[in-house]
CSV table of C-alpha atoms in Angstrom, one decimal:
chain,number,residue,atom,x,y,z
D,1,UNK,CA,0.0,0.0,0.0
D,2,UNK,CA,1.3,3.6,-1.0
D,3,UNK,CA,2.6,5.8,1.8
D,4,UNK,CA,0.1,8.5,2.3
D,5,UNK,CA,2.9,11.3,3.3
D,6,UNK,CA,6.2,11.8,2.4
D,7,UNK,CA,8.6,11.3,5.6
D,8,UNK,CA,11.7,13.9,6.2
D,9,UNK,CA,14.1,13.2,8.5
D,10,UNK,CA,16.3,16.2,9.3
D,11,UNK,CA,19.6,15.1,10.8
D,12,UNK,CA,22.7,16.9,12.3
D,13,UNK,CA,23.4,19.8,14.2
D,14,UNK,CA,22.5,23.2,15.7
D,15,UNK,CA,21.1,24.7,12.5
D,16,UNK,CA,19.5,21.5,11.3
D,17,UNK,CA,17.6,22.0,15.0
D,18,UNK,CA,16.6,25.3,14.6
D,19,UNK,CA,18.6,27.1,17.4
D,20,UNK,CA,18.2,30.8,17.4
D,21,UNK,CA,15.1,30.7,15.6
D,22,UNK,CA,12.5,32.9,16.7
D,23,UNK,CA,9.7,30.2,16.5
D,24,UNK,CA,9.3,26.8,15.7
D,25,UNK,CA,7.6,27.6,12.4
D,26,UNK,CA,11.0,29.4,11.4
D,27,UNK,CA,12.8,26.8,11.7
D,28,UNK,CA,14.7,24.7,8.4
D,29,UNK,CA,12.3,21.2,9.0
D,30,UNK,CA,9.1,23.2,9.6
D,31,UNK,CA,9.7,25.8,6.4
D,32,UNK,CA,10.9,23.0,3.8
D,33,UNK,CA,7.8,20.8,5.2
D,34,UNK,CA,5.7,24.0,4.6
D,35,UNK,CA,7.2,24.2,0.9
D,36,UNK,CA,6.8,20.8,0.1
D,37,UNK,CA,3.2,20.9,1.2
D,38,UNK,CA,2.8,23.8,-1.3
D,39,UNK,CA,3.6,21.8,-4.2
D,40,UNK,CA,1.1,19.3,-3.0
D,41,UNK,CA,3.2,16.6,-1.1
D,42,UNK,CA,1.9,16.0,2.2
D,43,UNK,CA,4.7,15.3,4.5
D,44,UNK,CA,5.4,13.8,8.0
D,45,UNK,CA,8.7,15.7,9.4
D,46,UNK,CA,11.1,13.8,11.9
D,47,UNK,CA,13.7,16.1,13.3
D,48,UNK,CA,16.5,14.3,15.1
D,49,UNK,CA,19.5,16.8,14.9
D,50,UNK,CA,21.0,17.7,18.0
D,51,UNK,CA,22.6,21.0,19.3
D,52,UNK,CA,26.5,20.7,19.4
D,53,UNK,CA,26.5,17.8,17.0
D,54,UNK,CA,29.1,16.9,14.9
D,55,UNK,CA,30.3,14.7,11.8
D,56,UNK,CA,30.9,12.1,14.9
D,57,UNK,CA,27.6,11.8,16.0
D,58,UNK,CA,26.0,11.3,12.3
D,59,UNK,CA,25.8,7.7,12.6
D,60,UNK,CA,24.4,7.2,15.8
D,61,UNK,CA,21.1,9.7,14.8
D,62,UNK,CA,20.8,7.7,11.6
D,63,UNK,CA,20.7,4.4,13.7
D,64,UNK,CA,18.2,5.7,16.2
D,65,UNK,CA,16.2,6.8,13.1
D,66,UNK,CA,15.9,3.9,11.8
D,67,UNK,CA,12.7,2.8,12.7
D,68,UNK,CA,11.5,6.1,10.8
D,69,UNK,CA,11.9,4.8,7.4
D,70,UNK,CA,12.3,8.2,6.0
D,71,UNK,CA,11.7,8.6,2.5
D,72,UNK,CA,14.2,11.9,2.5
D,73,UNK,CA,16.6,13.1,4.9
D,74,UNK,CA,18.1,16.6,5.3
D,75,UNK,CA,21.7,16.6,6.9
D,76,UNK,CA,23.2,19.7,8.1
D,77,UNK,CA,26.8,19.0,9.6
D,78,UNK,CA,29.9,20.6,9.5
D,79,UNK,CA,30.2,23.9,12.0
D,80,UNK,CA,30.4,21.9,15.2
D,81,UNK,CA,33.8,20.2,13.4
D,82,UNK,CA,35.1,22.8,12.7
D,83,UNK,CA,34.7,25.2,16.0
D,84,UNK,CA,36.5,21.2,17.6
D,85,UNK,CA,39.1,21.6,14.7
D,86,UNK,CA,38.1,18.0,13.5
D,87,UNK,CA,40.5,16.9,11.1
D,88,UNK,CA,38.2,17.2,7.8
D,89,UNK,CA,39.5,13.6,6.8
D,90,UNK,CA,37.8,12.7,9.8
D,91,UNK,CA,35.1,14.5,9.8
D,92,UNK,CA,34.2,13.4,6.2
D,93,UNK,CA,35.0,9.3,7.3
D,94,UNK,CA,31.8,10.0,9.6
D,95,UNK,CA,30.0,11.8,7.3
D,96,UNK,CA,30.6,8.8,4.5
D,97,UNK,CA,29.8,6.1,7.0
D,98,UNK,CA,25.8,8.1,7.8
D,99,UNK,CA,25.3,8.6,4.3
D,100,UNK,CA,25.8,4.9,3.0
D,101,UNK,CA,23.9,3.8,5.6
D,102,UNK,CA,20.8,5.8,4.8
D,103,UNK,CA,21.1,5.3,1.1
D,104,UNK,CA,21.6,1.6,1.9
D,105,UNK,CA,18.0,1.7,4.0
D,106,UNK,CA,16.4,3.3,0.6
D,107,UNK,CA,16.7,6.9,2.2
D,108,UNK,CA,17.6,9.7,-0.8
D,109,UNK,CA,19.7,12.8,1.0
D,110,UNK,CA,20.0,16.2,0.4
D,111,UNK,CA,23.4,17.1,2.4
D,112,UNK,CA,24.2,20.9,3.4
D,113,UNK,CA,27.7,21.5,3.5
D,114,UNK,CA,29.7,23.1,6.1
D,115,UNK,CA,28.8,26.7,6.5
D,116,UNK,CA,31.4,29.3,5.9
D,117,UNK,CA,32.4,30.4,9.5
D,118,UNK,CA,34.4,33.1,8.8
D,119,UNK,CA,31.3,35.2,8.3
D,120,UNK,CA,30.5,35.0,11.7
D,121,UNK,CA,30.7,38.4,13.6
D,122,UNK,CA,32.2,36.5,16.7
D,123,UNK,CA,35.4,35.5,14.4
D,124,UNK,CA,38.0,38.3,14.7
D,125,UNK,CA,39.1,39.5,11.2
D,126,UNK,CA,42.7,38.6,11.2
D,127,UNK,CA,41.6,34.8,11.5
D,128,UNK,CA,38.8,35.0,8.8
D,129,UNK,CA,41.3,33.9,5.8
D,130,UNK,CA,42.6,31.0,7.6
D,131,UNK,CA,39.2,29.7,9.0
D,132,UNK,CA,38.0,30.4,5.3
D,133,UNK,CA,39.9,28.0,4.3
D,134,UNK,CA,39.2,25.3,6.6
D,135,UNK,CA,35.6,25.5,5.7
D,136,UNK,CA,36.7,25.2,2.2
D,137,UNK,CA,38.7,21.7,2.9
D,138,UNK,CA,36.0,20.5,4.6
D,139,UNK,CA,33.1,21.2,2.3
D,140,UNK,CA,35.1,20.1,-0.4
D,141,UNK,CA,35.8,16.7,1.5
D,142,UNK,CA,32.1,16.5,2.4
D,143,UNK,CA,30.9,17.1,-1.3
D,144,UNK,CA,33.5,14.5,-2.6
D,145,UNK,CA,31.7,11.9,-0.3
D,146,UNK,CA,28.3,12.8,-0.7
D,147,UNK,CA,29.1,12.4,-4.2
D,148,UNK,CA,30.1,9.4,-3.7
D,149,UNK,CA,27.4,7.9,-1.8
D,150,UNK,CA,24.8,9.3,-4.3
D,151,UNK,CA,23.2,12.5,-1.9
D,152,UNK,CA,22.5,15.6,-3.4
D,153,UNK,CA,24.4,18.3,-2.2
D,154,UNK,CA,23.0,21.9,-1.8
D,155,UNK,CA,24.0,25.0,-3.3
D,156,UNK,CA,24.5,27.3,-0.4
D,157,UNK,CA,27.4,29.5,-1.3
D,158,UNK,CA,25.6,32.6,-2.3
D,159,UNK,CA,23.9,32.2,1.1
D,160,UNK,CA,27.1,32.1,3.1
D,161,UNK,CA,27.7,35.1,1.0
D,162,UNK,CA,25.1,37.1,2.3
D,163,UNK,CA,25.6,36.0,5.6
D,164,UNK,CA,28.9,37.8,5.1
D,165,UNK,CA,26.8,41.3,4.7
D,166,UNK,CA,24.0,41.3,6.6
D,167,UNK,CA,23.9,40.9,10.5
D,168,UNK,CA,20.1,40.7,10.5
D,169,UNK,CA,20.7,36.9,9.7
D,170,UNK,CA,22.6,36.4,13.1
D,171,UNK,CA,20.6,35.6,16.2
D,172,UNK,CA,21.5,37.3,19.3
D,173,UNK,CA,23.8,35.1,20.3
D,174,UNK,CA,26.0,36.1,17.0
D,175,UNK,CA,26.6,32.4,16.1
D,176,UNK,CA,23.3,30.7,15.2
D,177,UNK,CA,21.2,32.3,12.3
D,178,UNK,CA,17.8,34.8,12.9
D,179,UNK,CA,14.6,33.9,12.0
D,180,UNK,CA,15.8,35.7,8.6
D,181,UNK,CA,18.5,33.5,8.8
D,182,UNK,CA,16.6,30.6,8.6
D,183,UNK,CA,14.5,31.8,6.1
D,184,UNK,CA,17.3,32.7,3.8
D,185,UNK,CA,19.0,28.9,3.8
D,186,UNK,CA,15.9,27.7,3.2
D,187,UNK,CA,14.7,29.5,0.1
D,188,UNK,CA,18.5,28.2,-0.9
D,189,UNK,CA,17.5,24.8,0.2
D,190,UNK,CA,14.1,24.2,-1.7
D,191,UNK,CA,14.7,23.3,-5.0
D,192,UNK,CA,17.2,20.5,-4.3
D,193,UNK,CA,14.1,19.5,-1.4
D,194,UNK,CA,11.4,20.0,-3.7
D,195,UNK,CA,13.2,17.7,-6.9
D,196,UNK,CA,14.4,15.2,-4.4
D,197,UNK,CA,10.8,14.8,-3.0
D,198,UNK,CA,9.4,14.9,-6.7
D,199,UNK,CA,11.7,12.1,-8.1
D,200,UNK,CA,10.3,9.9,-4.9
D,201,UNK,CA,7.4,10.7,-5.7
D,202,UNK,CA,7.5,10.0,-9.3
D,203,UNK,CA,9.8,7.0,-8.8
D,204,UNK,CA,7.1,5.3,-6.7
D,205,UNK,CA,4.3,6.1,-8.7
D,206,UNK,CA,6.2,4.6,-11.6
């Protein structure tokens, strides 16, 4: 019998949780659900991420998950690796081991890369080149295994971008995106969402 509801699991970290977020509609899960709902997909969302999660702890949310079945999952991972100076190597191992295993259980992904930290206003200037490029090594690591384990991976550098320009997007703690915030990564984050959900969809009415 066909699944009445589509079921997103959203996986990972701080962002992926919603932290700073002025309400619980604001958050990434409950905006994407809201988007896919507008182009007619009923969905049932399942947020697992964690606050201070990293690469590490990937596999462990995608085994307690499990009993889900989630048709799509959205991982966010990356800043908590990198604020713990994670070897990317590392970071990516754990990353590669969560992703087959969801693929393996039938899962499609849509991964968001590691966010470009040097944007945040808590970084002091003189260190924003180096810890540019240590978001670069890791997102370029992250995309390479994604990649390789057949997830979709998001197009989100015009958004750290703009992140870079606008403090309205930082909550008052300075670290975790605003309401705005949110909204911004998810307008970036709906069409790979949205054609992920509609080649499900298609796929199982096939």
């Amino acid at each position: 019998m066909a699944r009445s509801a589509l079921r997103l699991l959203v996986l990972g970290d701080s962002i992926a949780h919603g932290t700073g977020a002025s309400r619980p509609e604001d958050t990434l899960g409950r905006r994407l659900a809201a988007a896919l709902s507008g182009d007619g997909i009923d969905v049932e969302l399942h947020v697992r991420a964690a606050p201070g999660a990293a690469s590490a702890d990937l596999p462990r949310q995608v085994r307690a998950a499990a009993p889900l079945d989630a048709d799509l999952a959205l991982v966010v991972i990356g800043a908590n690796d990198l604020t713990h100076l994670v070897p990317p190597e590392q970071a990516a191992a754990s990353l590669d081991e969560a992703l087959r295993a969801l693929r393996t259980a039938g899962t499609d992904v849509v991964l968001v890369p590691a966010p470009d930290m040097s944007h945040v206003p808590v970084v002091p200037p003189a260190f924003r080149p180096l810890v540019q490029m240590a978001c670069a090594q890791l997102r370029n690591r992250q995309a390479a295994v994604a990649s390789a384990a057949g997830a979709t991976v998001a197009a989100v550098d015009a958004v750290n971008r703009v992140f870079g320009t606008d403090p309205t997007l930082f909550a008052a703690d300075r670290f975790h995106p605003s309401s705005a915030g949110y909204a911004l990564i998810a307008a970036a984050l709906r069409p790979a969402v949205l054609a992920a959900a509609r080649a499900r969809r298609e796929g199982l009415a096939a």
